[in-house]
mmCIF file of C-alpha atoms and ligand atoms in Angstrom:
data_model
loop_
_atom_site.group_PDB
_atom_site.id
_atom_site.type_symbol
_atom_site.label_atom_id
_atom_site.label_comp_id
_atom_site.label_asym_id
_atom_site.label_seq_id
_atom_site.Cartn_x
_atom_site.Cartn_y
_atom_site.Cartn_z
ATOM 1 C CA MET A 1 11.842 4.406 -2.289
ATOM 2 C CA PRO A 2 11.505 7.070 0.426
ATOM 3 C CA GLU A 3 8.875 6.378 3.061
ATOM 4 C CA PRO A 4 5.577 8.212 2.462
ATOM 5 C CA LEU A 5 4.342 10.709 5.028
ATOM 6 C CA LEU A 6 1.812 8.166 6.319
ATOM 7 C CA ARG A 7 1.658 4.452 5.640
ATOM 8 C CA VAL A 8 -1.298 2.488 7.012
ATOM 9 C CA GLU A 9 -0.948 -1.266 6.568
ATOM 10 C CA ASN A 10 -3.466 -4.014 7.286
ATOM 11 C CA LEU A 11 -5.104 -1.935 10.002
ATOM 12 C CA ASP A 12 -7.626 -3.938 12.031
ATOM 13 C CA VAL A 13 -9.879 -2.336 14.629
ATOM 14 C CA ALA A 14 -12.467 -4.198 16.698
ATOM 15 C CA TYR A 15 -15.221 -3.108 19.062
ATOM 16 C CA LEU A 16 -15.135 -5.249 22.181
ATOM 17 C CA ALA A 17 -18.823 -5.998 22.721
ATOM 18 C CA ALA A 18 -20.145 -8.083 25.619
ATOM 19 C CA ASP A 19 -20.992 -10.947 23.239
ATOM 20 C CA GLY A 20 -17.620 -10.885 21.427
ATOM 21 C CA PRO A 21 -15.488 -8.602 19.268
ATOM 22 C CA VAL A 22 -16.985 -6.862 16.232
ATOM 23 C CA ARG A 23 -14.551 -6.080 13.415
ATOM 24 C CA ALA A 24 -14.882 -2.384 12.573
ATOM 25 C CA THR A 25 -12.085 -2.290 9.994
ATOM 26 C CA SER A 26 -10.316 -5.112 8.292
ATOM 27 C CA LYS A 27 -6.867 -5.042 6.647
ATOM 28 C CA VAL A 28 -7.095 -1.368 5.638
ATOM 29 C CA SER A 29 -3.962 -0.248 3.763
ATOM 30 C CA PHE A 30 -3.093 3.038 2.064
ATOM 31 C CA THR A 31 -0.381 5.648 1.877
ATOM 32 C CA LEU A 32 -0.531 9.420 2.037
ATOM 33 C CA GLU A 33 2.178 11.576 0.485
ATOM 34 C CA ASP A 34 3.293 15.042 1.553
ATOM 35 C CA GLY A 35 0.942 17.761 0.344
ATOM 36 C CA GLU A 36 -1.892 15.608 -0.963
ATOM 37 C CA ILE A 37 -5.550 15.462 0.062
ATOM 38 C CA LEU A 38 -6.682 11.875 0.358
ATOM 39 C CA GLY A 39 -10.433 11.602 0.845
ATOM 40 C CA LEU A 40 -11.950 8.531 2.488
ATOM 41 C CA VAL A 41 -15.630 8.180 1.637
ATOM 42 C CA GLY A 42 -18.282 5.696 2.669
ATOM 43 C CA GLU A 43 -21.676 5.301 4.248
ATOM 44 C CA SER A 44 -22.206 5.576 7.970
ATOM 45 C CA GLY A 45 -20.554 2.610 9.718
ATOM 46 C CA SER A 46 -18.108 1.942 6.860
ATOM 47 C CA GLY A 47 -15.142 2.450 9.203
ATOM 48 C CA LYS A 48 -13.751 5.648 7.673
ATOM 49 C CA SER A 49 -13.726 7.654 10.929
ATOM 50 C CA THR A 50 -12.448 4.622 12.806
ATOM 51 C CA VAL A 51 -9.441 4.454 10.475
ATOM 52 C CA ALA A 52 -8.604 8.127 11.077
ATOM 53 C CA LYS A 53 -8.998 7.855 14.848
ATOM 54 C CA ALA A 54 -6.972 4.643 14.971
ATOM 55 C CA ALA A 55 -4.189 6.193 12.898
ATOM 56 C CA MET A 56 -4.058 9.101 15.316
ATOM 57 C CA ARG A 57 -4.400 6.801 18.376
ATOM 58 C CA VAL A 58 -7.487 8.604 19.680
ATOM 59 C CA LEU A 59 -9.939 5.687 19.537
ATOM 60 C CA GLY A 60 -12.255 5.553 22.536
ATOM 61 C CA GLN A 61 -13.389 2.392 24.345
ATOM 62 C CA PRO A 62 -14.637 -0.152 23.379
ATOM 63 C CA ALA A 63 -12.664 0.201 20.114
ATOM 64 C CA VAL A 64 -9.183 -1.339 20.067
ATOM 65 C CA ILE A 65 -6.544 -1.736 17.386
ATOM 66 C CA THR A 66 -6.091 -5.480 16.948
ATOM 67 C CA GLY A 67 -3.534 -5.555 14.155
ATOM 68 C CA GLY A 68 -1.596 -3.750 11.489
ATOM 69 C CA SER A 69 0.744 -0.840 11.364
ATOM 70 C CA VAL A 70 0.612 2.969 11.083
ATOM 71 C CA ARG A 71 3.898 4.588 10.178
ATOM 72 C CA PHE A 72 4.501 8.334 10.102
ATOM 73 C CA ARG A 73 7.653 9.112 8.104
ATOM 74 C CA GLY A 74 8.659 5.514 8.774
ATOM 75 C CA ARG A 75 8.101 5.737 12.536
ATOM 76 C CA GLU A 76 5.628 3.262 14.050
ATOM 77 C CA VAL A 77 2.775 5.227 15.639
ATOM 78 C CA LEU A 78 1.203 2.169 17.266
ATOM 79 C CA ARG A 79 4.316 1.718 19.420
ATOM 80 C CA MET A 80 4.649 5.348 20.550
ATOM 81 C CA SER A 81 4.501 5.959 24.312
ATOM 82 C CA ASP A 82 1.960 8.421 25.726
ATOM 83 C CA ALA A 83 4.706 11.062 26.029
ATOM 84 C CA GLU A 84 5.776 10.490 22.423
ATOM 85 C CA LEU A 85 2.149 10.717 21.275
ATOM 86 C CA ARG A 86 1.676 14.038 23.085
ATOM 87 C CA GLN A 87 4.654 15.478 21.218
ATOM 88 C CA TRP A 88 3.670 13.899 17.891
ATOM 89 C CA ARG A 89 0.128 15.256 17.999
ATOM 90 C CA TRP A 90 -0.178 18.923 16.999
ATOM 91 C CA ARG A 91 3.500 19.199 16.054
ATOM 92 C CA ASP A 92 3.344 16.524 13.330
ATOM 93 C CA VAL A 93 -0.337 15.765 13.029
ATOM 94 C CA SER A 94 -3.535 17.467 14.120
ATOM 95 C CA MET A 95 -7.213 16.691 13.827
ATOM 96 C CA VAL A 96 -10.336 18.682 12.984
ATOM 97 C CA MET A 97 -13.521 16.977 14.103
ATOM 98 C CA GLN A 98 -17.079 17.270 12.805
ATOM 99 C CA SER A 99 -18.433 19.623 15.419
ATOM 100 C CA ALA A 100 -16.260 22.563 16.390
ATOM 101 C CA LEU A 101 -18.703 23.291 19.191
ATOM 102 C CA ASN A 102 -17.907 19.940 20.796
ATOM 103 C CA ALA A 103 -14.181 20.376 20.186
ATOM 104 C CA MET A 104 -14.107 23.719 21.986
ATOM 105 C CA ASN A 105 -14.556 24.379 25.687
ATOM 106 C CA PRO A 106 -17.592 26.696 26.074
ATOM 107 C CA VAL A 107 -16.024 28.637 28.976
ATOM 108 C CA MET A 108 -12.737 29.336 27.178
ATOM 109 C CA THR A 109 -12.171 32.130 24.674
ATOM 110 C CA VAL A 110 -10.639 31.552 21.269
ATOM 111 C CA LEU A 111 -7.366 32.974 22.628
ATOM 112 C CA ASP A 112 -7.420 30.535 25.570
ATOM 113 C CA HIS A 113 -7.828 27.616 23.181
ATOM 114 C CA VAL A 114 -4.866 28.677 21.051
ATOM 115 C CA LEU A 115 -2.661 29.466 24.071
ATOM 116 C CA ASP A 116 -3.459 26.066 25.603
ATOM 117 C CA THR A 117 -2.357 24.244 22.464
ATOM 118 C CA LEU A 118 0.825 26.292 22.101
ATOM 119 C CA ALA A 119 1.706 26.018 25.813
ATOM 120 C CA ALA A 120 1.558 22.206 25.581
ATOM 121 C CA HIS A 121 4.441 22.529 23.112
ATOM 122 C CA GLY A 122 6.485 25.080 25.033
ATOM 123 C CA ILE A 123 5.296 28.257 23.266
ATOM 124 C CA THR A 124 4.105 30.809 25.825
ATOM 125 C CA GLY A 125 3.949 34.551 26.553
ATOM 126 C CA ALA A 126 4.216 37.176 23.819
ATOM 127 C CA ALA A 127 5.252 34.634 21.158
ATOM 128 C CA ALA A 128 2.095 32.621 21.796
ATOM 129 C CA LYS A 129 -0.160 35.695 21.670
ATOM 130 C CA LYS A 130 1.493 36.807 18.428
ATOM 131 C CA ARG A 131 0.939 33.346 16.960
ATOM 132 C CA ALA A 132 -2.731 33.404 18.033
ATOM 133 C CA GLY A 133 -3.270 36.601 16.025
ATOM 134 C CA GLU A 134 -1.467 35.132 13.014
ATOM 135 C CA LEU A 135 -3.644 32.020 13.097
ATOM 136 C CA LEU A 136 -6.847 34.048 13.022
ATOM 137 C CA ASP A 137 -5.438 36.028 10.089
ATOM 138 C CA LEU A 138 -4.682 32.740 8.373
ATOM 139 C CA VAL A 139 -8.301 31.576 8.533
ATOM 140 C CA GLU A 140 -9.636 35.099 7.876
ATOM 141 C CA ILE A 141 -11.318 35.696 11.220
ATOM 142 C CA ASP A 142 -11.030 39.195 12.633
ATOM 143 C CA ARG A 143 -8.550 39.313 15.527
ATOM 144 C CA HIS A 144 -11.111 40.829 17.884
ATOM 145 C CA HIS A 145 -12.639 37.346 18.015
ATOM 146 C CA LEU A 146 -9.665 36.193 20.073
ATOM 147 C CA ARG A 147 -11.783 37.432 22.976
ATOM 148 C CA SER A 148 -14.927 35.598 21.785
ATOM 149 C CA TYR A 149 -16.400 32.484 23.347
ATOM 150 C CA PRO A 150 -17.430 29.614 21.031
ATOM 151 C CA HIS A 151 -21.156 30.376 21.322
ATOM 152 C CA GLU A 152 -20.511 33.940 20.069
ATOM 153 C CA LEU A 153 -19.261 32.615 16.703
ATOM 154 C CA SER A 154 -21.270 31.174 13.809
ATOM 155 C CA GLY A 155 -20.798 27.492 12.937
ATOM 156 C CA GLY A 156 -18.577 28.387 9.968
ATOM 157 C CA MET A 157 -16.427 30.737 12.065
ATOM 158 C CA ARG A 158 -15.994 28.104 14.764
ATOM 159 C CA GLN A 159 -14.883 25.559 12.184
ATOM 160 C CA ARG A 160 -12.372 28.076 10.791
ATOM 161 C CA VAL A 161 -11.045 28.727 14.293
ATOM 162 C CA VAL A 162 -10.630 24.987 14.870
ATOM 163 C CA LEU A 163 -8.816 24.743 11.539
ATOM 164 C CA GLY A 164 -6.534 27.621 12.615
ATOM 165 C CA ILE A 165 -5.788 25.854 15.922
ATOM 166 C CA ALA A 166 -5.026 22.649 14.029
ATOM 167 C CA LEU A 167 -2.415 24.598 12.054
ATOM 168 C CA ALA A 168 -0.937 26.265 15.155
ATOM 169 C CA LEU A 169 2.330 24.306 14.926
ATOM 170 C CA THR A 170 2.205 23.953 11.110
ATOM 171 C CA PRO A 171 1.986 20.143 11.149
ATOM 172 C CA PRO A 172 2.662 18.333 7.866
ATOM 173 C CA LEU A 173 -0.503 16.258 8.302
ATOM 174 C CA VAL A 174 -4.071 17.185 9.277
ATOM 175 C CA PHE A 175 -6.836 14.627 9.812
ATOM 176 C CA MET A 176 -10.306 15.986 9.101
ATOM 177 C CA ASP A 177 -13.304 13.949 10.177
ATOM 178 C CA GLU A 178 -16.488 15.253 8.496
ATOM 179 C CA PRO A 179 -15.376 18.840 9.275
ATOM 180 C CA THR A 180 -18.120 20.491 7.235
ATOM 181 C CA THR A 181 -21.040 18.102 7.725
ATOM 182 C CA ALA A 182 -22.854 20.317 10.228
ATOM 183 C CA LEU A 183 -22.629 23.409 7.973
ATOM 184 C CA ASP A 184 -24.905 24.604 5.203
ATOM 185 C CA VAL A 185 -23.678 23.995 1.693
ATOM 186 C CA VAL A 186 -22.556 27.591 0.988
ATOM 187 C CA VAL A 187 -20.474 27.804 4.174
ATOM 188 C CA GLU A 188 -19.188 24.291 3.526
ATOM 189 C CA ARG A 189 -17.836 25.303 0.110
ATOM 190 C CA GLN A 190 -16.256 28.476 1.596
ATOM 191 C CA ILE A 191 -14.459 26.409 4.237
ATOM 192 C CA MET A 192 -13.310 23.859 1.673
ATOM 193 C CA ARG A 193 -11.924 26.573 -0.609
ATOM 194 C CA LYS A 194 -10.107 28.074 2.394
ATOM 195 C CA LEU A 195 -8.734 24.668 3.316
ATOM 196 C CA VAL A 196 -7.413 24.040 -0.180
ATOM 197 C CA ALA A 197 -5.871 27.543 -0.354
ATOM 198 C CA LEU A 198 -4.132 27.008 3.005
ATOM 199 C CA GLN A 199 -3.030 23.553 1.983
ATOM 200 C CA ALA A 200 -1.476 24.964 -1.202
ATOM 201 C CA GLU A 201 0.208 27.764 0.784
ATOM 202 C CA LEU A 202 1.513 25.691 3.697
ATOM 203 C CA GLY A 203 1.923 22.315 1.993
ATOM 204 C CA PHE A 204 0.359 20.067 4.626
ATOM 205 C CA ALA A 205 -1.309 16.787 3.682
ATOM 206 C CA VAL A 206 -4.913 16.007 4.590
ATOM 207 C CA LEU A 207 -6.734 12.780 5.332
ATOM 208 C CA PHE A 208 -10.317 13.918 4.749
ATOM 209 C CA ILE A 209 -13.197 11.775 5.982
ATOM 210 C CA THR A 210 -16.654 12.320 4.504
ATOM 211 C CA HIS A 211 -19.821 10.590 3.352
ATOM 212 C CA ASP A 212 -20.071 13.108 0.471
ATOM 213 C CA VAL A 213 -18.266 11.855 -2.616
ATOM 214 C CA SER A 214 -19.123 15.027 -4.575
ATOM 215 C CA LEU A 215 -17.070 17.070 -2.093
ATOM 216 C CA LEU A 216 -14.062 14.836 -2.738
ATOM 217 C CA LEU A 217 -14.497 15.032 -6.519
ATOM 218 C CA GLU A 218 -14.099 18.791 -6.150
ATOM 219 C CA PHE A 219 -11.329 19.020 -3.581
ATOM 220 C CA ALA A 220 -9.378 15.760 -3.091
ATOM 221 C CA THR A 221 -6.195 14.634 -4.820
ATOM 222 C CA ARG A 222 -7.041 10.942 -4.400
ATOM 223 C CA ILE A 223 -10.170 9.125 -3.275
ATOM 224 C CA GLY A 224 -10.460 5.950 -1.213
ATOM 225 C CA VAL A 225 -13.817 4.218 -0.855
ATOM 226 C CA MET A 226 -14.680 2.272 2.284
ATOM 227 C CA TYR A 227 -17.427 -0.308 2.565
ATOM 228 C CA SER A 228 -18.238 -2.301 5.686
ATOM 229 C CA GLY A 229 -14.808 -1.809 7.247
ATOM 230 C CA ARG A 230 -12.785 -2.447 4.101
ATOM 231 C CA LEU A 231 -11.114 -0.227 1.572
ATOM 232 C CA VAL A 232 -12.619 -1.290 -1.756
ATOM 233 C CA GLU A 233 -11.116 1.207 -4.231
ATOM 234 C CA VAL A 234 -8.388 3.871 -4.272
ATOM 235 C CA ALA A 235 -7.598 6.102 -7.248
ATOM 236 C CA PRO A 236 -6.521 9.645 -8.137
ATOM 237 C CA THR A 237 -9.593 11.882 -8.282
ATOM 238 C CA GLN A 238 -9.700 12.389 -12.048
ATOM 239 C CA LEU A 239 -9.311 8.668 -12.679
ATOM 240 C CA PHE A 240 -11.988 7.922 -10.094
ATOM 241 C CA ARG A 241 -14.402 10.452 -11.591
ATOM 242 C CA ASP A 242 -13.962 9.130 -15.133
ATOM 243 C CA GLY A 243 -13.245 5.467 -14.480
ATOM 244 C CA ALA A 244 -14.167 4.155 -11.037
ATOM 245 C CA ARG A 245 -14.290 0.361 -11.422
ATOM 246 C CA HIS A 246 -15.693 -1.068 -8.209
ATOM 247 C CA PRO A 247 -19.486 -1.553 -8.403
ATOM 248 C CA TYR A 248 -19.978 0.232 -5.077
ATOM 249 C CA SER A 249 -17.888 3.230 -6.218
ATOM 250 C CA LYS A 250 -19.901 3.359 -9.434
ATOM 251 C CA GLY A 251 -23.053 3.305 -7.321
ATOM 252 C CA LEU A 252 -21.811 6.244 -5.234
ATOM 253 C CA LEU A 253 -21.083 8.245 -8.382
ATOM 254 C CA GLY A 254 -24.447 7.328 -9.927
ATOM 255 C CA ALA A 255 -26.251 8.581 -6.819
ATOM 256 C CA ILE A 256 -24.910 12.144 -7.185
ATOM 257 C CA PRO A 257 -27.537 14.589 -8.487
ATOM 258 C CA ARG A 258 -26.190 16.322 -11.626
ATOM 259 C CA ILE A 259 -27.195 19.689 -12.989
ATOM 260 C CA ASP A 260 -25.486 19.030 -16.354
ATOM 261 C CA SER A 261 -27.573 15.947 -17.154
ATOM 262 C CA ASP A 262 -31.228 14.908 -17.436
ATOM 263 C CA GLU A 263 -30.354 11.545 -15.908
ATOM 264 C CA ALA A 264 -31.908 11.112 -12.489
ATOM 265 C CA PRO A 265 -29.571 9.989 -9.708
ATOM 266 C CA VAL A 266 -29.913 6.305 -8.854
ATOM 267 C CA SER A 267 -29.435 5.263 -5.268
ATOM 268 C CA ILE A 268 -27.668 2.016 -4.398
ATOM 269 C CA PRO A 269 -30.286 -0.623 -3.523
ATOM 270 C CA GLY A 270 -30.362 -2.101 -0.037
ATOM 271 C CA SER A 271 -28.426 -0.909 2.983
ATOM 272 C CA PRO A 272 -24.954 -1.530 4.427
ATOM 273 C CA PRO A 273 -24.555 -4.821 6.303
ATOM 274 C CA SER A 274 -24.343 -5.107 10.051
ATOM 275 C CA LEU A 275 -20.722 -5.253 11.203
ATOM 276 C CA LYS A 276 -21.812 -7.782 13.819
ATOM 277 C CA ASN A 277 -23.115 -10.226 11.293
ATOM 278 C CA PRO A 278 -21.673 -9.350 7.872
ATOM 279 C CA PRO A 279 -22.376 -11.477 4.800
ATOM 280 C CA PRO A 280 -19.641 -13.955 3.818
ATOM 281 C CA GLY A 281 -17.397 -13.346 0.813
ATOM 282 C CA CYS A 282 -17.598 -9.838 -0.620
ATOM 283 C CA ARG A 283 -19.616 -7.834 1.862
ATOM 284 C CA PHE A 284 -21.193 -5.874 -0.984
ATOM 285 C CA HIS A 285 -22.561 -8.971 -2.777
ATOM 286 C CA PRO A 286 -26.196 -8.736 -1.528
ATOM 287 C CA ARG A 287 -26.400 -5.269 -3.148
ATOM 288 C CA CYS A 288 -24.249 -5.885 -6.209
ATOM 289 C CA ALA A 289 -25.761 -6.305 -9.684
ATOM 290 C CA ASP A 290 -22.463 -7.755 -10.987
ATOM 291 C CA ALA A 291 -22.027 -10.439 -8.312
ATOM 292 C CA LEU A 292 -20.591 -13.812 -9.375
ATOM 293 C CA ASP A 293 -20.980 -17.091 -7.448
ATOM 294 C CA VAL A 294 -17.500 -16.667 -5.992
ATOM 295 C CA CYS A 295 -18.526 -13.307 -4.474
ATOM 296 C CA GLU A 296 -20.741 -15.127 -1.965
ATOM 297 C CA THR A 297 -17.908 -17.181 -0.529
ATOM 298 C CA ARG A 298 -14.554 -15.519 -1.125
ATOM 299 C CA GLU A 299 -13.539 -12.057 -0.012
ATOM 300 C CA PRO A 300 -11.802 -10.125 -2.817
ATOM 301 C CA PRO A 301 -8.377 -8.691 -1.903
ATOM 302 C CA LEU A 302 -7.430 -5.100 -2.719
ATOM 303 C CA VAL A 303 -5.230 -5.451 -5.807
ATOM 304 C CA GLN A 304 -3.628 -3.042 -8.230
ATOM 305 C CA ILE A 305 -5.757 -2.779 -11.389
ATOM 306 C CA GLY A 306 -3.923 0.108 -13.078
ATOM 307 C CA ALA A 307 -1.358 2.843 -12.516
ATOM 308 C CA ASP A 308 -2.062 4.159 -8.997
ATOM 309 C CA HIS A 309 -5.458 2.423 -9.106
ATOM 310 C CA TRP A 310 -6.483 -0.269 -6.609
ATOM 311 C CA ALA A 311 -9.742 -2.154 -6.183
ATOM 312 C CA ALA A 312 -11.170 -5.167 -4.340
ATOM 313 C CA CYS A 313 -13.556 -6.969 -6.685
ATOM 314 C CA HIS A 314 -13.504 -10.476 -8.213
ATOM 315 C CA VAL A 315 -14.821 -9.184 -11.537
ATOM 316 C CA LEU A 316 -11.820 -6.891 -11.855
ATOM 317 C CA GLU A 317 -9.410 -9.676 -10.849
ATOM 318 C CA VAL A 318 -10.519 -11.895 -13.731
ATOM 319 C CA ALA A 319 -10.931 -9.058 -16.248
HETATM 320 FE FE1 SF4 B 1 -19.779 -7.174 -6.715
HETATM 321 FE FE2 SF4 B 1 -18.474 -9.471 -6.575
HETATM 322 FE FE3 SF4 B 1 -17.139 -7.257 -7.074
HETATM 323 FE FE4 SF4 B 1 -18.187 -7.721 -4.667
HETATM 324 S S1 SF4 B 1 -16.541 -8.866 -5.649
HETATM 325 S S2 SF4 B 1 -18.264 -5.824 -5.794
HETATM 326 S S3 SF4 B 1 -20.058 -8.747 -5.212
HETATM 327 S S4 SF4 B 1 -18.694 -8.203 -8.384
#
């Protein structure tokens, strides 16, 4: 079997707190193939952003990777030197963060931002300026905005610019961490449609992090659900929409307001556990209506429950 574009295996990340390490993610494993959009969804603190940052080696202190493996086309990312990482980022993988305003330097123009990125990879002069114009065309921003400063652009335009910069070297993989969360819903949908159109045109893969499962139902190829630092279900989008099996995934789907149904959305009772002091066994058991005795003591492993369908739940193991 050829190696997938990205293979994350048993990824463990901890926050080094003064009173001891706190496990932020635990044994997270998934693959991402060329050209697909894998969405990772979960509540705040579920570890989804931590996974993306760890995979790209951009975690900030006090977070540290304590175990596991991240392979890009079979090459171990966790063993890359700083020089290798600098080359790998942007050329092979880029990242779009939640707030374009924070990602951009307020005293640099759009052109400066693009030229900086290209120069770091040896593209300068007329070729770089030509590429800057092409990138704005790509994300449908008028070229006169090359001279604009970030504060002169709307939130949606800034996010498009950041997306264009992320595609500057046409990487095969783009990480997107809540890239549309700060935008209103109309602009969010416009950006998502643009992203999907570009993805279809250029063929890059996306690891898309969000707390909004409805966005993934519309735009992702596959969906992975994170809860309290663990991946609890992974399935192709259609299968997930019609047949999610993990009780937490079903809760996420049941909480979506629907215009085609009289049924009121039902929110999941309770709140996510503290990572510092998580419950034993399945971390979802205090909120789970299906919990068995074993759920309070034994953690369910992520196992295959169908074709391309994985879940971590004791009920599904014995079914
Ligand atoms: Fe619920 Fe038990 Fe499954 Fe956890 S393992 S989701 S508590 S049924």
